[in-house]
PDB file of C-alpha atoms and ligand atoms in Angstrom:
ATOM      1  CA  MET A  11     -13.239 -24.897  13.555  1.00 95.00           C
ATOM      2  CA  GLU A  12     -14.990 -24.450  10.242  1.00 97.00           C
ATOM      3  CA  VAL A  13     -14.350 -21.251   8.385  1.00 98.00           C
ATOM      4  CA  THR A  14     -16.269 -19.956   5.382  1.00 98.00           C
ATOM      5  CA  LEU A  15     -14.295 -17.832   2.905  1.00 98.00           C
ATOM      6  CA  LYS A  16     -16.504 -15.838   0.598  1.00 98.00           C
ATOM      7  CA  ILE A  17     -14.246 -14.759  -2.231  1.00 98.00           C
ATOM      8  CA  PHE A  18     -14.695 -12.241  -5.068  1.00 98.00           C
ATOM      9  CA  ARG A  19     -14.287 -13.999  -8.349  1.00 98.00           C
ATOM     10  CA  TYR A  20     -13.973 -12.288 -11.751  1.00 98.00           C
ATOM     11  CA  ASN A  21     -12.177 -13.124 -14.987  1.00 96.00           C
ATOM     12  CA  PRO A  22     -12.735 -10.225 -17.346  1.00 92.00           C
ATOM     13  CA  GLU A  23     -11.923 -12.442 -20.283  1.00 91.00           C
ATOM     14  CA  THR A  24     -14.803 -14.919 -19.691  1.00 94.00           C
ATOM     15  CA  ASP A  25     -17.186 -13.438 -17.119  1.00 96.00           C
ATOM     16  CA  LYS A  26     -19.898 -10.871 -17.827  1.00 95.00           C
ATOM     17  CA  LYS A  27     -19.719  -9.589 -14.263  1.00 96.00           C
ATOM     18  CA  PRO A  28     -18.074 -10.383 -10.973  1.00 97.00           C
ATOM     19  CA  SER A  29     -19.561 -12.882  -8.514  1.00 98.00           C
ATOM     20  CA  TYR A  30     -18.751 -14.322  -5.047  1.00 98.00           C
ATOM     21  CA  LYS A  31     -18.033 -17.951  -4.329  1.00 98.00           C
ATOM     22  CA  SER A  32     -17.984 -19.540  -0.850  1.00 98.00           C
ATOM     23  CA  TYR A  33     -15.535 -22.185   0.309  1.00 98.00           C
ATOM     24  CA  LYS A  34     -15.699 -24.059   3.612  1.00 98.00           C
ATOM     25  CA  LEU A  35     -12.411 -25.020   5.307  1.00 97.00           C
ATOM     26  CA  ASP A  36     -11.227 -26.647   8.435  1.00 96.00           C
ATOM     27  CA  ALA A  37      -9.032 -24.127  10.031  1.00 97.00           C
ATOM     28  CA  ASN A  38      -7.203 -23.095  13.201  1.00 96.00           C
ATOM     29  CA  GLU A  39      -7.696 -19.662  14.858  1.00 96.00           C
ATOM     30  CA  MET A  40      -3.984 -18.974  14.323  1.00 97.00           C
ATOM     31  CA  ASP A  41      -4.171 -19.644  10.556  1.00 98.00           C
ATOM     32  CA  ARG A  42      -3.768 -16.611   8.430  1.00 98.00           C
ATOM     33  CA  VAL A  43      -6.163 -15.592   5.659  1.00 98.00           C
ATOM     34  CA  LEU A  44      -3.278 -16.333   3.231  1.00 98.00           C
ATOM     35  CA  ASP A  45      -3.034 -19.888   4.556  1.00 98.00           C
ATOM     36  CA  LEU A  46      -6.676 -20.420   3.792  1.00 98.00           C
ATOM     37  CA  LEU A  47      -6.449 -18.904   0.293  1.00 98.00           C
ATOM     38  CA  GLU A  48      -3.537 -21.318  -0.401  1.00 98.00           C
ATOM     39  CA  LYS A  49      -5.690 -24.261   0.810  1.00 98.00           C
ATOM     40  CA  VAL A  50      -8.562 -23.193  -1.462  1.00 98.00           C
ATOM     41  CA  LYS A  51      -6.228 -22.900  -4.398  1.00 98.00           C
ATOM     42  CA  GLY A  52      -4.365 -26.116  -3.632  1.00 97.00           C
ATOM     43  CA  TYR A  53      -7.287 -28.370  -2.776  1.00 97.00           C
ATOM     44  CA  GLN A  54     -10.632 -26.923  -3.874  1.00 97.00           C
ATOM     45  CA  ASP A  55     -10.216 -24.539  -6.849  1.00 97.00           C
ATOM     46  CA  GLY A  56      -6.952 -24.149  -8.750  1.00 97.00           C
ATOM     47  CA  THR A  57      -8.431 -21.308 -10.824  1.00 97.00           C
ATOM     48  CA  LEU A  58      -8.459 -18.886  -7.850  1.00 98.00           C
ATOM     49  CA  SER A  59      -5.877 -16.083  -8.515  1.00 98.00           C
ATOM     50  CA  PHE A  60      -4.162 -13.869  -5.933  1.00 98.00           C
ATOM     51  CA  ARG A  61      -0.718 -12.396  -5.408  1.00 98.00           C
ATOM     52  CA  ARG A  62       1.679 -13.276  -2.649  1.00 97.00           C
ATOM     53  CA  SER A  63       5.382 -13.740  -2.298  1.00 97.00           C
ATOM     54  CA  CYS A  64       7.133 -13.471   1.066  1.00 98.00           C
ATOM     55  CA  ALA A  65       4.173 -14.559   3.288  1.00 97.00           C
ATOM     56  CA  HIS A  66       5.711 -12.524   6.170  1.00 97.00           C
ATOM     57  CA  GLY A  67       4.577  -8.919   5.704  1.00 97.00           C
ATOM     58  CA  ILE A  68       7.669  -7.770   3.868  1.00 97.00           C
ATOM     59  CA  CYS A  69       6.930  -7.750   0.065  1.00 97.00           C
ATOM     60  CA  GLY A  70       3.496  -6.004   0.208  1.00 97.00           C
ATOM     61  CA  SER A  71       2.083  -8.103  -2.639  1.00 98.00           C
ATOM     62  CA  ASP A  72      -1.000  -9.578  -0.873  1.00 98.00           C
ATOM     63  CA  ALA A  73      -3.014  -6.491  -0.019  1.00 98.00           C
ATOM     64  CA  MET A  74      -6.742  -7.280  -0.248  1.00 98.00           C
ATOM     65  CA  ARG A  75     -10.019  -6.210   1.411  1.00 98.00           C
ATOM     66  CA  ILE A  76     -10.761  -8.616   4.238  1.00 98.00           C
ATOM     67  CA  ASN A  77     -14.189  -8.100   5.838  1.00 98.00           C
ATOM     68  CA  GLY A  78     -14.245  -4.655   4.276  1.00 97.00           C
ATOM     69  CA  MET A  79     -10.799  -3.470   5.440  1.00 97.00           C
ATOM     70  CA  ASN A  80      -7.553  -3.290   3.512  1.00 98.00           C
ATOM     71  CA  ARG A  81      -5.104  -5.721   5.039  1.00 98.00           C
ATOM     72  CA  LEU A  82      -2.215  -8.040   4.098  1.00 98.00           C
ATOM     73  CA  ALA A  83      -3.592 -11.627   3.940  1.00 98.00           C
ATOM     74  CA  CYS A  84      -0.324 -12.919   5.346  1.00 98.00           C
ATOM     75  CA  LYS A  85      -0.654 -10.786   8.484  1.00 98.00           C
ATOM     76  CA  THR A  86      -4.326 -11.392   9.154  1.00 98.00           C
ATOM     77  CA  LEU A  87      -5.175 -14.143  11.611  1.00 98.00           C
ATOM     78  CA  ILE A  88      -8.559 -15.898  11.551  1.00 98.00           C
ATOM     79  CA  ARG A  89      -8.710 -15.250  15.275  1.00 97.00           C
ATOM     80  CA  ASP A  90      -9.002 -11.556  14.422  1.00 97.00           C
ATOM     81  CA  VAL A  91     -11.561 -11.721  11.600  1.00 97.00           C
ATOM     82  CA  GLY A  92     -13.933 -14.541  12.652  1.00 97.00           C
ATOM     83  CA  THR A  93     -15.190 -17.634  10.902  1.00 97.00           C
ATOM     84  CA  ARG A  94     -17.030 -15.922   8.097  1.00 98.00           C
ATOM     85  CA  VAL A  95     -14.539 -13.975   6.065  1.00 98.00           C
ATOM     86  CA  THR A  96     -15.249 -11.984   2.886  1.00 98.00           C
ATOM     87  CA  VAL A  97     -12.133 -11.401   0.677  1.00 98.00           C
ATOM     88  CA  GLU A  98     -12.214  -8.877  -2.151  1.00 98.00           C
ATOM     89  CA  PRO A  99      -9.664  -7.002  -4.286  1.00 98.00           C
ATOM     90  CA  ILE A 100      -8.442  -3.578  -3.159  1.00 98.00           C
ATOM     91  CA  LEU A 101     -10.556  -0.737  -4.594  1.00 97.00           C
ATOM     92  CA  GLY A 102      -9.756   1.886  -7.161  1.00 96.00           C
ATOM     93  CA  LEU A 103      -7.505  -0.197  -9.463  1.00 96.00           C
ATOM     94  CA  PRO A 104      -8.706  -2.348 -12.404  1.00 96.00           C
ATOM     95  CA  VAL A 105      -9.271  -6.052 -11.529  1.00 97.00           C
ATOM     96  CA  LEU A 106      -7.180  -8.296 -13.720  1.00 97.00           C
ATOM     97  CA  LYS A 107      -8.518 -11.559 -12.273  1.00 98.00           C
ATOM     98  CA  ASP A 108     -10.165 -12.414  -8.903  1.00 98.00           C
ATOM     99  CA  LEU A 109      -8.046 -10.702  -6.182  1.00 98.00           C
ATOM    100  CA  ILE A 110      -5.327  -9.449  -8.534  1.00 98.00           C
ATOM    101  CA  VAL A 111      -5.466  -5.777  -9.598  1.00 98.00           C
ATOM    102  CA  ASP A 112      -3.450  -3.817 -12.067  1.00 98.00           C
ATOM    103  CA  MET A 113      -0.854  -2.050  -9.906  1.00 97.00           C
ATOM    104  CA  GLU A 114       0.583   0.053 -12.788  1.00 97.00           C
ATOM    105  CA  PRO A 115      -1.496   3.221 -12.069  1.00 96.00           C
ATOM    106  CA  PHE A 116      -0.285   2.961  -8.468  1.00 97.00           C
ATOM    107  CA  PHE A 117       3.363   2.659  -9.507  1.00 97.00           C
ATOM    108  CA  ASP A 118       2.896   5.440 -12.092  1.00 97.00           C
ATOM    109  CA  ASN A 119       1.872   7.780  -9.192  1.00 97.00           C
ATOM    110  CA  PHE A 120       4.796   6.533  -7.081  1.00 98.00           C
ATOM    111  CA  ARG A 121       7.261   7.261  -9.883  1.00 98.00           C
ATOM    112  CA  SER A 122       5.720  10.716 -10.482  1.00 97.00           C
ATOM    113  CA  VAL A 123       7.216  12.114  -7.215  1.00 98.00           C
ATOM    114  CA  LYS A 124      10.777  11.065  -8.092  1.00 98.00           C
ATOM    115  CA  PRO A 125      11.240   8.611  -5.141  1.00 98.00           C
ATOM    116  CA  TRP A 126      15.030   8.336  -5.461  1.00 97.00           C
ATOM    117  CA  PHE A 127      18.064  10.143  -4.141  1.00 96.00           C
ATOM    118  CA  ILE A 128      18.932  13.259  -6.111  1.00 97.00           C
ATOM    119  CA  THR A 129      22.021  15.402  -5.592  1.00 95.00           C
ATOM    120  CA  ALA A 130      24.367  17.463  -7.717  1.00 93.00           C
ATOM    121  CA  ASP A 131      27.224  17.049  -5.270  1.00 92.00           C
ATOM    122  CA  PRO A 132      30.199  14.945  -6.447  1.00 91.00           C
ATOM    123  CA  GLU A 133      30.384  11.303  -5.390  1.00 90.00           C
ATOM    124  CA  PRO A 134      32.072  11.156  -1.952  1.00 91.00           C
ATOM    125  CA  GLU A 135      35.009   8.894  -1.355  1.00 92.00           C
ATOM    126  CA  LYS A 136      33.128   7.214   1.555  1.00 91.00           C
ATOM    127  CA  GLU A 137      29.435   7.249   2.437  1.00 90.00           C
ATOM    128  CA  ARG A 138      27.427  10.476   2.804  1.00 92.00           C
ATOM    129  CA  TYR A 139      27.349  11.133   6.529  1.00 92.00           C
ATOM    130  CA  GLN A 140      24.154  12.006   8.314  1.00 95.00           C
ATOM    131  CA  SER A 141      23.439  12.731  11.982  1.00 96.00           C
ATOM    132  CA  PRO A 142      21.128  10.286  13.875  1.00 97.00           C
ATOM    133  CA  GLU A 143      18.795  13.391  14.413  1.00 97.00           C
ATOM    134  CA  ALA A 144      18.658  14.138  10.690  1.00 97.00           C
ATOM    135  CA  ARG A 145      18.023  10.429   9.933  1.00 97.00           C
ATOM    136  CA  ALA A 146      15.244  10.279  12.496  1.00 97.00           C
ATOM    137  CA  ARG A 147      13.358  13.096  10.653  1.00 97.00           C
ATOM    138  CA  PHE A 148      12.172  10.705   7.935  1.00 97.00           C
ATOM    139  CA  ASP A 149      12.569   7.378   9.749  1.00 97.00           C
ATOM    140  CA  ASP A 150       8.873   6.573   9.727  1.00 98.00           C
ATOM    141  CA  THR A 151       8.376   7.025   6.007  1.00 98.00           C
ATOM    142  CA  THR A 152      11.329   4.655   5.193  1.00 98.00           C
ATOM    143  CA  LYS A 153       9.154   1.724   6.370  1.00 98.00           C
ATOM    144  CA  CYS A 154       6.811   1.626   3.381  1.00 98.00           C
ATOM    145  CA  ILE A 155       6.549  -1.663   1.510  1.00 98.00           C
ATOM    146  CA  LEU A 156       4.394  -0.254  -1.355  1.00 98.00           C
ATOM    147  CA  CYS A 157       1.445  -2.572  -0.571  1.00 98.00           C
ATOM    148  CA  ALA A 158      -1.094   0.121  -1.681  1.00 98.00           C
ATOM    149  CA  CYS A 159      -3.348  -0.574   1.350  1.00 98.00           C
ATOM    150  CA  CYS A 160      -3.382   3.235   2.027  1.00 98.00           C
ATOM    151  CA  THR A 161      -3.940   4.606  -1.493  1.00 98.00           C
ATOM    152  CA  THR A 162      -6.740   2.099  -2.201  1.00 98.00           C
ATOM    153  CA  SER A 163      -8.562   2.907   1.026  1.00 98.00           C
ATOM    154  CA  CYS A 164      -8.610   6.612   0.372  1.00 98.00           C
ATOM    155  CA  PRO A 165     -11.966   8.118  -0.817  1.00 97.00           C
ATOM    156  CA  SER A 166     -10.130  10.889  -2.588  1.00 97.00           C
ATOM    157  CA  PHE A 167      -8.332   8.286  -4.638  1.00 97.00           C
ATOM    158  CA  TRP A 168     -11.514   6.431  -5.396  1.00 96.00           C
ATOM    159  CA  GLY A 169     -13.000   9.733  -6.535  1.00 93.00           C
ATOM    160  CA  SER A 170     -10.118  10.502  -8.920  1.00 87.00           C
ATOM    161  CA  GLU A 171      -7.303   8.217  -9.852  1.00 73.00           C
ATOM    162  CA  LYS A 172      -5.446  11.364 -10.829  1.00 84.00           C
ATOM    163  CA  TYR A 173      -4.743  11.949  -7.104  1.00 96.00           C
ATOM    164  CA  VAL A 174      -1.219  10.615  -6.533  1.00 98.00           C
ATOM    165  CA  GLY A 175      -2.421   9.074  -3.232  1.00 98.00           C
ATOM    166  CA  PRO A 176      -0.892   8.692   0.121  1.00 98.00           C
ATOM    167  CA  ALA A 177       1.735   6.064  -0.739  1.00 98.00           C
ATOM    168  CA  ALA A 178       3.310   8.366  -3.286  1.00 98.00           C
ATOM    169  CA  ILE A 179       3.353  11.203  -0.733  1.00 98.00           C
ATOM    170  CA  VAL A 180       4.965   8.899   1.847  1.00 98.00           C
ATOM    171  CA  ALA A 181       7.622   8.070  -0.721  1.00 98.00           C
ATOM    172  CA  ALA A 182       8.141  11.748  -1.499  1.00 98.00           C
ATOM    173  CA  HIS A 183       8.341  12.569   2.252  1.00 98.00           C
ATOM    174  CA  ARG A 184      11.155  10.127   2.759  1.00 98.00           C
ATOM    175  CA  PHE A 185      13.352  12.135   0.352  1.00 98.00           C
ATOM    176  CA  ILE A 186      12.027  15.673   0.948  1.00 97.00           C
ATOM    177  CA  PHE A 187      13.059  15.483   4.582  1.00 97.00           C
ATOM    178  CA  ASP A 188      16.410  13.763   3.921  1.00 97.00           C
ATOM    179  CA  ASP A 189      19.065  16.487   4.393  1.00 96.00           C
ATOM    180  CA  ARG A 190      21.416  14.792   1.871  1.00 96.00           C
ATOM    181  CA  ASP A 191      18.902  15.081  -0.920  1.00 96.00           C
ATOM    182  CA  GLN A 192      18.670  18.268  -3.075  1.00 96.00           C
ATOM    183  CA  ALA A 193      15.390  17.865  -4.953  1.00 96.00           C
ATOM    184  CA  ALA A 194      12.899  18.763  -2.202  1.00 96.00           C
ATOM    185  CA  ALA A 195      11.719  21.871  -3.995  1.00 96.00           C
ATOM    186  CA  GLU A 196      11.089  19.895  -7.185  1.00 96.00           C
ATOM    187  CA  ARG A 197       9.032  17.284  -5.375  1.00 97.00           C
ATOM    188  CA  LEU A 198       7.085  19.926  -3.415  1.00 97.00           C
ATOM    189  CA  GLN A 199       6.220  21.620  -6.734  1.00 96.00           C
ATOM    190  CA  ILE A 200       4.898  18.303  -8.042  1.00 97.00           C
ATOM    191  CA  LEU A 201       2.806  17.743  -4.976  1.00 97.00           C
ATOM    192  CA  ASN A 202       1.513  21.303  -5.097  1.00 97.00           C
ATOM    193  CA  GLU A 203      -0.241  20.567  -8.324  1.00 96.00           C
ATOM    194  CA  ALA A 204      -3.966  19.695  -8.654  1.00 94.00           C
ATOM    195  CA  THR A 205      -3.132  15.947  -8.397  1.00 96.00           C
ATOM    196  CA  GLY A 206      -1.045  16.379  -5.262  1.00 97.00           C
ATOM    197  CA  VAL A 207      -1.469  16.829  -1.505  1.00 97.00           C
ATOM    198  CA  HIS A 208      -4.401  19.254  -1.729  1.00 96.00           C
ATOM    199  CA  ARG A 209      -6.604  16.341  -2.664  1.00 96.00           C
ATOM    200  CA  CYS A 210      -6.090  14.908   0.749  1.00 97.00           C
ATOM    201  CA  HIS A 211      -8.986  15.894   3.080  1.00 96.00           C
ATOM    202  CA  THR A 212      -7.485  14.305   6.201  1.00 97.00           C
ATOM    203  CA  ILE A 213      -9.804  11.314   6.144  1.00 97.00           C
ATOM    204  CA  PHE A 214      -7.245   9.064   7.869  1.00 98.00           C
ATOM    205  CA  ASN A 215      -8.314   5.766   6.222  1.00 98.00           C
ATOM    206  CA  CYS A 216      -4.756   5.474   4.950  1.00 98.00           C
ATOM    207  CA  THR A 217      -3.235   5.625   8.379  1.00 98.00           C
ATOM    208  CA  MET A 218      -5.761   3.056   9.700  1.00 97.00           C
ATOM    209  CA  ALA A 219      -4.978   0.682   6.877  1.00 98.00           C
ATOM    210  CA  CYS A 220      -1.184   0.793   6.898  1.00 98.00           C
ATOM    211  CA  PRO A 221       0.267  -2.590   7.921  1.00 98.00           C
ATOM    212  CA  ARG A 222       3.584  -0.863   8.791  1.00 98.00           C
ATOM    213  CA  GLU A 223       1.777   1.599  11.125  1.00 98.00           C
ATOM    214  CA  ILE A 224       3.323   4.580   9.338  1.00 98.00           C
ATOM    215  CA  GLN A 225       1.789   7.877  10.479  1.00 98.00           C
ATOM    216  CA  ILE A 226       0.699   8.685   6.912  1.00 98.00           C
ATOM    217  CA  THR A 227      -1.652  11.531   7.623  1.00 98.00           C
ATOM    218  CA  LYS A 228       0.970  13.215   9.736  1.00 98.00           C
ATOM    219  CA  ALA A 229       3.512  12.830   6.919  1.00 98.00           C
ATOM    220  CA  ILE A 230       1.003  14.320   4.424  1.00 98.00           C
ATOM    221  CA  GLY A 231       0.478  17.205   6.827  1.00 98.00           C
ATOM    222  CA  GLU A 232       4.206  17.886   7.060  1.00 97.00           C
ATOM    223  CA  VAL A 233       4.433  17.987   3.283  1.00 98.00           C
ATOM    224  CA  LYS A 234       1.466  20.376   3.119  1.00 97.00           C
ATOM    225  CA  MET A 235       3.161  22.592   5.689  1.00 96.00           C
ATOM    226  CA  ALA A 236       6.441  22.525   3.743  1.00 96.00           C
ATOM    227  CA  ILE A 237       4.607  23.588   0.635  1.00 96.00           C
ATOM    228  CA  SER A 238       2.719  26.503   2.386  1.00 93.00           C
ATOM    229  CA  THR A 239       5.669  27.781   4.397  1.00 91.00           C
ATOM    230  CA  GLY A 240       8.539  26.763   2.141  1.00 81.00           C
ATOM    231  CA  ILE A 241      10.305  25.520   5.320  1.00 76.00           C
ATOM    232  CA  LEU A 242      11.578  22.050   5.812  1.00 74.00           C
ATOM    233  CA  ASP A 243      11.856  21.824   9.612  1.00 70.00           C
TER     234      ASP A 243
HETATM  235 FE1  SF4 B  18       1.480   0.140   2.326  1.00 59.93          FE
HETATM  236 FE2  SF4 B  18       1.810   1.795   4.488  1.00 59.93          FE
HETATM  237 FE3  SF4 B  18       3.387   2.013   2.294  1.00 59.93          FE
HETATM  238 FE4  SF4 B  18       0.847   2.753   2.145  1.00 59.93          FE
HETATM  239  S1  SF4 B  18       2.435   3.639   3.496  1.00 59.93           S
HETATM  240  S2  SF4 B  18       1.940   1.529   0.666  1.00 59.93           S
HETATM  241  S3  SF4 B  18      -0.135   1.222   3.483  1.00 59.93           S
HETATM  242  S4  SF4 B  18       3.277   0.286   3.693  1.00 59.93           S
HETATM  243 FE1  F3S B  19      -7.029   9.951   1.894  1.00 59.93          FE
HETATM  244 FE2  F3S B  19      -5.431   9.484   3.927  1.00 59.93          FE
HETATM  245 FE3  F3S B  19      -5.849  11.978   3.095  1.00 59.93          FE
HETATM  246  S1  F3S B  19      -7.377   8.513   3.512  1.00 59.93           S
HETATM  247  S2  F3S B  19      -7.865  11.957   2.316  1.00 59.93           S
HETATM  248  S3  F3S B  19      -4.826  10.401   1.965  1.00 59.93           S
HETATM  249  S4  F3S B  19      -5.614  11.342   5.236  1.00 59.93           S
HETATM  250 FE1  FES B  20       4.587 -10.581   1.213  1.00 59.93          FE
HETATM  251 FE2  FES B  20       2.178 -10.695   2.425  1.00 59.93          FE
HETATM  252  S1  FES B  20       3.048 -12.091   1.000  1.00 59.93           S
HETATM  253  S2  FES B  20       3.610  -9.095   2.427  1.00 59.93           S
END
């Protein structure tokens, strides 16, 4: 079958404004959008720029807007998006070139919630034990691959890049509800500020966009509840 990829093109160093360029390709319905981007770059236009690494939905580097929805190009089959496919960079972050955005503001937000294990307890001789029930409490939010599909589909984030965004809250949730960690109060205080969870208006785009099917809006609700009640259930 013939597939037309209409791709956002922009080089801020040489172009006055962005434009779209169309490429026709011979494809199979089981090809992924990433396969076709590779074909364009390899055989039609070597100047096309996009990020990718693992090609198997693990590294999170190839998030882009495909027919208006945030997806990983390596997990999106032509069968599911049709033969006319529009590919654009994710929204809300500066475009560096074509489909590549500057991820630093996203990672700044991620780092701001202290997404690492914090404890004052002395180093144990063996591992820190945890019951299966306690581990299950934050199982869902351990699955994040930091692709940014959620944060860059959130209208509250588009409205203000000062909002830490759903990915940062997911990262905080993973540690807030880990009973071995001792910095939950510190993280809840950070997320109670004007840049935190109160900017979430339960729009759910984040949950719809997550390639790991993390229940993001639910996790945000749990963090909001912990802030308002002071209870980590
Ligand atoms: Fe990507 Fe989901 Fe993590 Fe958001 S929560 S960064 S959409 S994996
Ligand atoms: Fe945004 Fe998701 Fe909340 S889309 S408003 S973070 S539910
Ligand atoms: Fe790694 Fe798609 S290239 S997730």
